[in-house]
Coordinates of C-alpha atoms and ligand atoms in Angstrom, one line a residue:
M22 CA 125.6 129.5 -58.8
Q23 CA 127.0 128.3 -55.5
L24 CA 124.5 126.3 -53.5
K25 CA 125.4 126.1 -49.9
L26 CA 124.1 122.9 -48.5
T27 CA 124.4 122.4 -44.8
L28 CA 125.0 118.8 -44.0
L29 CA 123.5 118.0 -40.8
L30 CA 123.7 114.4 -40.5
T31 CA 124.8 111.3 -39.2
A32 CA 124.7 107.7 -39.5
A33 CA 127.1 105.0 -38.5
C34 CA 124.8 102.7 -36.8
S35 CA 123.8 99.3 -37.9
L36 CA 121.4 99.4 -40.8
Q37 CA 119.0 97.3 -38.7
A38 CA 119.1 99.8 -35.9
L39 CA 118.7 102.8 -38.1
C40 CA 115.8 101.2 -39.8
A41 CA 114.4 100.5 -36.4
N42 CA 114.6 104.1 -35.6
A43 CA 113.2 105.0 -39.0
K44 CA 110.1 103.3 -37.9
E45 CA 107.3 102.4 -40.2
L46 CA 108.7 103.4 -43.4
L47 CA 111.7 101.2 -42.8
I48 CA 112.4 98.2 -40.5
S49 CA 111.5 97.2 -37.0
P50 CA 113.3 95.3 -34.2
P51 CA 111.6 93.1 -31.5
G52 CA 108.6 95.0 -30.1
Q53 CA 108.4 97.4 -33.0
P54 CA 105.8 96.8 -35.6
P55 CA 107.3 94.7 -38.4
L56 CA 107.3 96.1 -41.9
P57 CA 105.3 94.4 -44.6
T58 CA 107.4 92.3 -47.0
A59 CA 108.1 93.9 -50.4
Q60 CA 105.5 91.7 -51.9
E61 CA 102.8 92.6 -49.4
A62 CA 103.6 96.3 -49.6
S63 CA 103.6 96.2 -53.4
T64 CA 100.2 94.6 -53.5
S65 CA 98.6 97.1 -51.1
A66 CA 100.4 100.0 -52.6
A67 CA 99.3 99.0 -56.1
A68 CA 95.7 99.0 -54.8
S69 CA 96.1 102.4 -53.3
G70 CA 98.2 104.0 -56.0
L71 CA 101.3 104.6 -53.8
N72 CA 104.6 104.4 -55.7
L73 CA 107.1 103.0 -53.2
T74 CA 110.1 103.5 -55.5
N75 CA 109.5 107.2 -55.5
I76 CA 109.5 107.8 -51.8
Q77 CA 112.8 108.5 -50.0
G78 CA 113.5 106.0 -47.3
D79 CA 115.1 108.2 -44.7
I80 CA 117.3 111.2 -44.4
L81 CA 120.5 112.2 -42.8
I82 CA 121.5 115.8 -42.7
V83 CA 124.4 117.1 -44.7
D84 CA 125.4 120.5 -46.1
V85 CA 125.7 120.7 -49.8
P86 CA 126.2 123.7 -52.2
S87 CA 126.0 124.3 -55.9
F88 CA 125.6 120.8 -57.3
K89 CA 122.6 120.9 -59.6
A90 CA 124.5 119.5 -62.5
Q91 CA 125.7 116.5 -60.4
L92 CA 122.3 115.9 -58.8
K93 CA 120.7 114.1 -61.8
S94 CA 123.6 112.0 -63.0
G95 CA 125.5 111.3 -59.7
I96 CA 123.2 111.7 -56.7
A97 CA 119.8 110.6 -58.0
P98 CA 121.1 107.0 -58.7
L99 CA 122.3 106.8 -55.1
I100 CA 119.0 107.7 -53.5
T101 CA 117.5 104.9 -51.6
S102 CA 113.8 104.3 -52.1
T103 CA 111.4 102.9 -49.5
F104 CA 110.9 99.8 -51.7
Q105 CA 114.6 99.0 -51.4
L106 CA 114.3 98.8 -47.6
L107 CA 111.5 96.3 -47.4
P108 CA 112.1 92.7 -46.4
N109 CA 112.4 90.3 -49.4
T110 CA 112.7 93.3 -51.8
T111 CA 114.1 92.4 -55.2
D112 CA 116.2 95.5 -55.1
P113 CA 117.9 95.5 -51.7
A114 CA 119.8 98.5 -50.4
D115 CA 122.9 98.0 -48.1
L116 CA 123.1 101.7 -47.5
F117 CA 120.9 104.8 -47.4
V118 CA 121.5 108.0 -49.2
N119 CA 118.7 110.5 -49.0
I120 CA 118.6 114.3 -49.6
A121 CA 116.2 117.0 -48.5
F122 CA 116.1 120.7 -49.0
S123 CA 115.3 123.7 -46.9
S124 CA 113.2 126.5 -48.3
S125 CA 116.3 128.6 -49.1
G126 CA 117.8 125.5 -50.8
L127 CA 114.7 125.0 -53.0
S128 CA 114.9 128.7 -53.9
K129 CA 118.5 128.2 -55.0
L130 CA 117.4 125.4 -57.2
G131 CA 114.8 127.6 -58.9
I132 CA 111.6 126.8 -57.0
A133 CA 110.1 130.2 -56.6
N134 CA 108.3 131.1 -53.4
P135 CA 108.7 127.6 -51.9
D136 CA 106.1 127.8 -49.1
L137 CA 104.6 124.5 -50.3
G138 CA 101.3 125.5 -48.6
D139 CA 102.6 125.2 -45.1
N140 CA 101.5 128.4 -43.4
N141 CA 105.0 129.9 -44.0
L142 CA 106.5 127.6 -41.4
F143 CA 108.7 125.8 -43.9
Q144 CA 109.4 129.0 -45.9
K145 CA 110.5 131.0 -42.8
G146 CA 112.5 128.1 -41.4
Q147 CA 112.7 126.6 -37.9
F148 CA 114.9 129.3 -36.3
N149 CA 112.2 131.9 -37.1
G150 CA 109.7 129.9 -35.0
A151 CA 112.1 128.7 -32.3
T152 CA 110.6 130.6 -29.4
N153 CA 107.1 129.3 -30.3
L154 CA 108.6 125.8 -30.1
G155 CA 109.7 126.5 -26.5
D156 CA 113.4 126.8 -27.4
L157 CA 116.0 129.2 -26.0
T158 CA 117.8 130.4 -29.1
S159 CA 120.8 131.0 -26.8
N160 CA 121.1 127.2 -26.7
W161 CA 121.0 126.9 -30.5
L162 CA 124.2 126.0 -32.4
P163 CA 125.2 128.9 -34.7
Q164 CA 124.9 126.7 -37.8
F165 CA 121.2 126.5 -37.3
A166 CA 120.6 130.1 -36.5
G167 CA 119.0 131.8 -39.6
T168 CA 118.2 130.2 -42.9
S169 CA 121.6 129.5 -44.3
I170 CA 121.3 125.8 -44.5
H171 CA 120.2 124.7 -48.0
G172 CA 119.9 121.0 -47.6
V173 CA 120.8 117.8 -45.8
F174 CA 122.0 114.4 -46.7
L175 CA 121.1 111.3 -44.7
I176 CA 123.7 108.6 -45.1
A177 CA 123.5 105.3 -43.3
S178 CA 125.1 101.9 -43.5
D179 CA 125.6 98.9 -41.3
T180 CA 129.2 100.0 -40.5
L181 CA 131.0 103.3 -39.8
D182 CA 133.3 102.4 -42.7
G183 CA 130.3 102.1 -45.0
V184 CA 129.1 105.5 -44.0
S185 CA 132.5 107.0 -44.5
A186 CA 132.9 105.4 -47.9
T187 CA 129.4 106.6 -49.0
L188 CA 130.1 110.1 -47.8
S189 CA 133.4 110.1 -49.7
Q190 CA 131.5 109.0 -52.8
V191 CA 128.9 111.8 -52.4
Q192 CA 131.7 114.4 -51.8
S193 CA 133.6 113.2 -54.8
I194 CA 130.5 113.5 -57.0
L195 CA 129.5 116.9 -55.8
G196 CA 133.1 118.2 -55.4
S197 CA 133.3 121.9 -54.8
S198 CA 129.7 122.4 -55.7
I199 CA 128.9 121.8 -52.1
S200 CA 130.1 123.0 -48.8
E201 CA 129.5 121.1 -45.7
S202 CA 128.4 123.3 -42.9
Y203 CA 127.6 120.8 -40.2
R204 CA 127.8 117.1 -39.5
L205 CA 126.1 115.1 -36.8
Q206 CA 127.0 111.5 -36.4
G207 CA 124.2 109.3 -35.2
Q208 CA 125.0 106.2 -33.3
A209 CA 122.8 103.3 -32.1
R210 CA 123.5 102.7 -28.5
P211 CA 125.6 99.6 -27.7
G212 CA 124.7 96.1 -26.4
D213 CA 121.3 95.7 -24.8
Q214 CA 120.7 99.4 -25.2
Q215 CA 120.4 99.1 -29.0
G216 CA 117.1 100.7 -30.0
H217 CA 116.9 102.7 -26.7
E218 CA 117.4 106.4 -26.5
H219 CA 119.9 107.9 -24.0
F220 CA 117.5 108.0 -21.0
G221 CA 117.3 104.3 -21.5
F222 CA 113.8 103.8 -23.0
M223 CA 113.1 101.7 -26.0
D224 CA 112.2 104.1 -28.9
G225 CA 110.6 103.6 -32.2
I226 CA 107.6 101.5 -31.0
S227 CA 104.7 103.7 -31.9
N228 CA 104.4 105.2 -35.3
P229 CA 101.2 105.3 -37.4
A230 CA 100.5 102.7 -40.0
V231 CA 99.9 104.1 -43.5
N232 CA 96.8 103.1 -45.3
G233 CA 97.8 101.3 -48.5
F234 CA 101.3 100.5 -47.2
N235 CA 101.0 98.4 -43.9
T236 CA 98.3 97.0 -41.7
P237 CA 98.0 98.5 -38.2
H238 CA 98.7 96.3 -35.2
P239 CA 96.2 96.5 -32.4
G240 CA 96.1 100.0 -31.0
Q241 CA 98.3 101.4 -33.8
A242 CA 96.9 104.5 -35.5
L243 CA 96.1 104.1 -39.2
V244 CA 96.5 107.3 -41.2
N245 CA 95.8 108.1 -44.8
P246 CA 99.0 108.4 -46.9
G247 CA 98.4 112.1 -47.4
V248 CA 99.0 112.7 -43.7
I249 CA 102.7 111.9 -44.4
L250 CA 103.0 112.3 -48.2
F251 CA 102.2 115.3 -50.4
G252 CA 99.3 114.9 -52.8
E253 CA 98.2 111.5 -51.6
S254 CA 94.7 110.8 -50.2
G255 CA 94.2 112.6 -46.9
D256 CA 96.7 115.4 -47.6
P257 CA 95.0 118.3 -45.8
K258 CA 96.2 120.9 -48.3
S259 CA 96.1 121.5 -52.0
R260 CA 99.5 123.1 -52.5
P261 CA 102.0 124.0 -55.1
G262 CA 103.4 121.0 -56.7
S263 CA 101.4 118.5 -54.8
T264 CA 99.9 117.0 -57.9
G265 CA 103.1 117.5 -59.9
W266 CA 106.8 117.6 -59.0
A267 CA 106.3 117.5 -55.2
K268 CA 103.8 114.6 -55.1
D269 CA 105.0 111.9 -52.7
G270 CA 107.4 114.2 -51.1
S271 CA 107.3 114.8 -47.3
F272 CA 108.4 117.5 -44.9
L273 CA 111.3 116.4 -42.7
V274 CA 111.6 118.1 -39.4
F275 CA 115.1 117.8 -37.9
R276 CA 116.0 118.7 -34.3
Q277 CA 119.2 118.2 -32.4
L278 CA 117.9 117.5 -28.9
A279 CA 120.6 117.2 -26.3
Q280 CA 119.8 114.9 -23.3
R281 CA 121.1 115.5 -19.8
V282 CA 121.1 112.0 -18.7
P283 CA 122.8 112.2 -15.2
E284 CA 120.5 115.0 -14.2
F285 CA 117.5 113.1 -15.4
N286 CA 118.5 110.0 -13.4
K287 CA 119.1 112.1 -10.2
F288 CA 115.7 113.8 -10.6
L289 CA 114.1 110.3 -10.7
L290 CA 115.8 109.3 -7.4
D291 CA 115.1 112.7 -5.7
H292 CA 111.4 112.7 -6.6
A293 CA 110.7 109.0 -6.5
P294 CA 107.2 108.1 -5.3
S295 CA 106.7 106.0 -2.2
E296 CA 104.7 103.0 -3.5
A297 CA 104.6 100.3 -0.8
N298 CA 106.8 97.2 -1.2
M299 CA 109.0 98.8 -3.7
T300 CA 112.6 99.9 -3.3
L301 CA 113.8 103.4 -3.9
E302 CA 115.3 102.3 -7.2
E303 CA 112.0 100.7 -8.3
N304 CA 110.1 103.8 -7.3
A305 CA 112.5 105.9 -9.4
E306 CA 112.0 103.6 -12.4
L307 CA 108.3 104.0 -11.9
L308 CA 108.5 107.8 -12.0
G309 CA 110.6 107.6 -15.2
A310 CA 108.1 105.2 -16.7
R311 CA 105.2 107.5 -15.8
M312 CA 107.0 110.6 -17.3
I313 CA 107.4 108.7 -20.6
G314 CA 104.3 106.6 -20.5
R315 CA 106.3 103.4 -21.1
W316 CA 108.8 101.4 -19.1
K317 CA 112.4 101.2 -20.3
S318 CA 111.6 98.0 -22.1
G319 CA 108.8 99.7 -24.0
A320 CA 105.9 98.2 -22.1
P321 CA 103.2 100.8 -21.7
V322 CA 102.3 101.8 -18.2
A323 CA 98.7 101.9 -19.4
M324 CA 98.9 98.1 -19.5
S325 CA 101.4 97.4 -16.8
P326 CA 101.1 100.3 -14.3
L327 CA 103.5 99.3 -11.5
F328 CA 106.1 97.0 -12.9
D329 CA 107.8 96.5 -16.2
N330 CA 106.5 93.7 -18.4
L331 CA 108.9 92.2 -21.0
V332 CA 106.3 90.0 -22.5
I333 CA 104.1 92.9 -23.5
A334 CA 107.1 95.0 -24.4
T335 CA 108.4 92.7 -27.1
N336 CA 105.1 91.8 -28.6
A337 CA 104.1 94.2 -31.4
Q338 CA 100.6 92.7 -31.2
Q339 CA 100.3 93.9 -27.6
N340 CA 102.6 96.9 -26.9
N341 CA 100.3 99.5 -28.6
N342 CA 97.0 97.9 -27.6
F343 CA 95.8 100.7 -25.3
D344 CA 94.0 104.0 -25.8
F345 CA 93.9 105.6 -22.3
S346 CA 90.1 105.2 -22.2
A347 CA 89.7 102.7 -19.3
P348 CA 90.1 104.5 -17.0
S349 CA 90.7 107.9 -18.7
D350 CA 92.3 109.6 -15.7
S351 CA 96.0 109.5 -14.9
S352 CA 95.8 106.4 -12.6
L353 CA 97.3 104.1 -15.2
C354 CA 99.1 106.5 -17.5
P355 CA 99.5 110.2 -16.6
V356 CA 97.7 112.6 -18.9
S357 CA 100.9 114.6 -18.8
S358 CA 103.2 111.7 -19.9
H359 CA 105.2 112.2 -23.0
I360 CA 103.4 109.6 -25.1
R361 CA 99.9 110.8 -24.0
K362 CA 100.8 114.4 -24.7
T363 CA 102.1 113.6 -28.2
N364 CA 99.5 111.0 -29.2
P365 CA 96.3 111.3 -27.1
R366 CA 94.7 108.3 -28.7
A367 CA 91.1 107.9 -27.5
D368 CA 91.4 111.1 -25.5
F369 CA 90.6 112.6 -28.9
S370 CA 88.9 110.2 -31.3
K371 CA 90.4 106.7 -31.2
G372 CA 93.5 107.8 -33.1
N373 CA 91.4 109.1 -36.0
F374 CA 92.9 112.6 -36.1
P375 CA 95.4 114.1 -38.6
N376 CA 98.1 115.1 -36.1
H377 CA 100.4 112.2 -36.7
I378 CA 104.1 112.1 -37.7
I379 CA 106.5 109.3 -38.6
R380 CA 109.5 109.5 -36.4
A381 CA 112.9 108.4 -37.7
G382 CA 115.4 109.7 -35.2
I383 CA 118.5 108.1 -33.9
P384 CA 120.7 108.7 -30.8
Y385 CA 123.9 110.6 -31.2
G386 CA 126.9 111.0 -28.9
P387 CA 128.7 108.7 -26.5
E388 CA 127.5 106.9 -23.4
V389 CA 127.5 108.6 -20.0
T390 CA 131.0 108.5 -18.4
D391 CA 131.7 107.3 -14.9
A392 CA 132.7 110.8 -13.9
E393 CA 129.4 112.2 -15.1
N394 CA 127.5 109.5 -13.3
A395 CA 129.5 110.1 -10.1
S396 CA 128.8 113.9 -10.2
N397 CA 125.2 113.6 -11.4
T398 CA 126.2 116.3 -13.9
S399 CA 126.6 116.3 -17.7
S400 CA 130.0 117.2 -18.9
T401 CA 130.4 120.5 -20.7
D402 CA 133.0 118.9 -23.0
P403 CA 131.3 119.1 -26.5
S404 CA 132.7 115.7 -27.4
L405 CA 130.5 114.3 -24.7
D406 CA 127.3 115.9 -25.9
R407 CA 124.6 113.3 -26.4
G408 CA 121.0 113.2 -27.3
L409 CA 118.5 112.5 -30.0
A410 CA 118.9 113.4 -33.7
F411 CA 115.1 113.8 -34.0
V412 CA 113.7 113.3 -37.5
A413 CA 110.0 113.3 -38.3
Y414 CA 108.0 113.1 -41.5
Q415 CA 104.6 114.7 -42.3
S416 CA 102.9 116.4 -45.1
D417 CA 102.1 119.4 -43.0
I418 CA 104.5 120.8 -40.4
D419 CA 101.7 122.8 -38.7
T420 CA 99.3 119.8 -38.3
G421 CA 102.2 117.5 -37.5
F422 CA 105.3 118.4 -35.5
E423 CA 104.3 122.0 -34.6
T424 CA 101.0 120.9 -33.1
L425 CA 102.6 118.1 -31.1
Q426 CA 105.4 120.3 -29.8
S427 CA 103.8 123.8 -29.3
D428 CA 100.1 123.1 -28.8
W429 CA 100.3 119.8 -27.0
A430 CA 103.7 119.1 -25.3
N431 CA 104.4 122.7 -24.2
D432 CA 100.9 123.7 -23.2
P433 CA 100.2 123.0 -19.5
S434 CA 96.4 123.3 -20.1
F435 CA 96.3 120.8 -22.9
R436 CA 93.8 119.2 -23.2
R437 CA 91.3 122.0 -22.8
G438 CA 87.7 120.8 -22.8
Y439 CA 88.6 117.2 -22.5
Q440 CA 86.6 115.6 -19.7
Y441 CA 88.8 113.4 -17.7
A442 CA 88.6 112.8 -14.0
N443 CA 90.1 115.7 -12.1
N444 CA 89.3 118.0 -14.9
A445 CA 90.1 120.9 -12.7
V446 CA 93.7 119.9 -12.4
L447 CA 96.2 121.7 -14.8
Q448 CA 97.9 118.7 -16.4
G449 CA 101.2 120.6 -17.0
A450 CA 103.8 120.5 -19.8
D451 CA 105.4 117.4 -21.1
P452 CA 108.0 116.4 -18.5
I453 CA 110.4 115.2 -21.3
I454 CA 110.2 117.7 -24.1
G455 CA 108.3 120.7 -22.5
P456 CA 109.6 124.2 -23.1
N457 CA 113.3 125.0 -22.2
G458 CA 114.2 127.5 -19.5
V459 CA 110.9 127.5 -17.6
S460 CA 109.7 125.2 -14.8
R461 CA 107.2 122.5 -15.7
S462 CA 104.7 121.0 -13.3
P463 CA 103.3 117.8 -14.9
A464 CA 100.4 116.4 -12.8
G465 CA 99.6 112.8 -11.9
L466 CA 103.2 111.4 -12.0
D467 CA 102.8 110.0 -8.5
P468 CA 100.2 107.2 -8.7
S469 CA 99.2 107.9 -5.0
N470 CA 98.6 111.6 -5.6
L471 CA 97.0 112.0 -9.0
S472 CA 95.9 115.6 -8.5
G473 CA 99.4 116.6 -7.3
S474 CA 102.2 117.7 -9.6
I475 CA 105.9 117.6 -9.5
T476 CA 107.8 120.8 -10.3
I477 CA 110.7 120.3 -12.7
M478 CA 113.1 123.3 -12.5
E479 CA 115.6 122.1 -15.1
D480 CA 115.7 120.9 -18.7
F481 CA 116.5 117.2 -19.3
V482 CA 116.1 117.8 -23.1
V483 CA 117.8 120.9 -24.5
S484 CA 117.0 121.9 -28.1
K485 CA 120.2 122.8 -29.9
G486 CA 118.3 123.8 -33.0
G487 CA 117.2 122.3 -36.3
E488 CA 115.6 123.0 -39.6
Y489 CA 112.6 122.2 -41.7
F490 CA 113.4 120.3 -44.9
F491 CA 111.4 119.0 -47.9
S492 CA 112.3 115.5 -48.8
P493 CA 111.4 115.4 -52.5
P494 CA 110.2 112.4 -54.5
I495 CA 113.0 110.7 -56.4
S496 CA 111.4 111.8 -59.7
A497 CA 111.8 115.5 -58.7
I498 CA 115.5 114.9 -58.0
Q499 CA 115.8 113.4 -61.5
T500 CA 113.9 116.3 -63.2
T501 CA 112.5 119.5 -61.6
L502 CA 115.3 120.0 -59.1
S503 CA 118.2 119.1 -61.3
S504 CA 117.2 120.8 -64.5
Ligands
LIG19 C1 115.2 113.8 -26.7 C2 113.9 113.9 -26.9 C3 112.9 112.8 -26.9 C4 112.9 111.6 -26.2 C5 114.0 111.1 -25.2 C6 111.8 110.9 -26.6 C7 111.4 109.6 -26.1 C8 110.3 108.9 -26.5 C9 110.1 107.5 -26.1 C10 110.9 106.7 -25.2 C11 108.9 107.2 -26.7 C12 108.2 105.8 -26.5 C13 108.6 104.8 -27.6 C14 107.7 104.9 -28.8 O1 106.5 105.0 -28.7 O2 108.3 104.9 -29.9 C15 108.4 108.3 -27.5 C16 107.3 108.3 -28.2 C17 106.9 109.4 -29.0 N1 107.5 110.6 -29.1 FE1 109.2 111.1 -28.2 N2 111.0 111.6 -27.5 C18 111.7 112.8 -27.7 C19 111.3 113.8 -28.5 C20 110.1 113.9 -29.2 C21 109.6 115.0 -29.9 C22 110.4 116.3 -30.1 C23 108.4 114.7 -30.4 C24 107.4 115.6 -31.2 C25 107.2 116.8 -31.0 C26 108.1 113.4 -30.0 C27 106.9 112.7 -30.3 C28 106.7 111.4 -29.9 C29 105.6 110.6 -30.4 C30 104.5 111.1 -31.3 C31 105.6 109.4 -29.8 C32 104.7 108.2 -30.0 C33 103.5 108.3 -29.0 C34 102.6 107.1 -29.3 O3 102.1 107.0 -30.4 O4 102.2 106.4 -28.3 N3 109.1 112.9 -29.2 N4 109.3 109.3 -27.4

């Protein structure tokens, strides 16, 4: 049997930076909530029954084929567990190797009808639902079109050489049993931009804490482990394998999201508000901050509405300590902003809702060139493509990523029924990740005209495709999937 695994992946960043991007399950830089030490995590996990050595730490996408025989003896020992990534662990990892499988990949490995209880989203694959996600399939890379990808490897190290060496090791173990269909190399941005995505905003600040694993910082959502992991407390579904081989696995959503940075920057200048006593550049920064909901440093506009605040930004005890409730209109943070669309906090129920994901993406591609900056236009040279290798974990794709993208970010009328000031105003689609190819009119971006909207005629983030994967527990790699 030839198993065709598509390798979609990347790594080549510092381990610290990748962990930072991997959020809660991994590490955190200044301003991002720190992880518990291995001892703390073990204590709380023991109390809750979580097995931290059986949860994959992160994933990088790779294509791999027919390798079942090598999976158990060669690959399983390389897989990095969450426990190995914690501070003070007794079993530290200096690299990551994780693997996840698409529905067609699991079928190849003998898992019949692998819908895994996810309303067919996983089984049909991401391409099948691309239009519902707001994608233009004409923008999709051909490798993602269809269901031909069987799996993905995530490989990371603190050096590019480390990634290359690990990839060579994996290739040599799997030999001709795999075929690589695609590779995406992630890269933490350089210098003071480390931890920032390509538009310049600090990323990886807000992920939910997981009950039994870490303690939430002020304002941080606390979710039951079953919101992220199969078969744990709070898993909304009873599904095939969730009490057996698939327990502690997680759905991994991958998206390659290109970012048109010069166009974004020009838009901010062209549509800058006119706040008094602020320069054009400061007003442009303000518009960008209100589109995201945070300043470039990571400070939330809900806490610092007109100017950036490095003290709040770098303090994990403060930088999530807001819930949009006082006031609940768009005066501090626009209802249409990216972070309020994707995590409405008290607009719903004080964070106590199941629609949470753990994001673990990393930037890819080079910095903007002088020529691109000068022309305000992204190059069409594929080697200059840049963006976010978006990775998110959840136990239910429908409740998690799909709700955030399709029902919240893309829907101009979200939130229906929610009573905020100016309820009559259509709040508009997410100005960052709203649907491609249609104009978006997010409201409230100008603090002096909260009922007005700004029409955005172009896409700053372009989906180039992706796939849904299942990241299995390590025990399944050692047994069910390799026998
Ligand atoms: C290139 C595309 C994207 C960019 C540039 C981007 C950027 C950001 C930034 C700068 C933040 C604030 C930092 C933080 O809280 O960690 C953030 C938060 C977040 N993003 Fe995105 N993002 C992108 C795509 C997505 C997608 C596709 C989703 C899901 C459909 C998503 C969901 C979230 C969530 C849930 C948060 C945290 C909100 C909170 O808890 O306050 N993002 N994003």
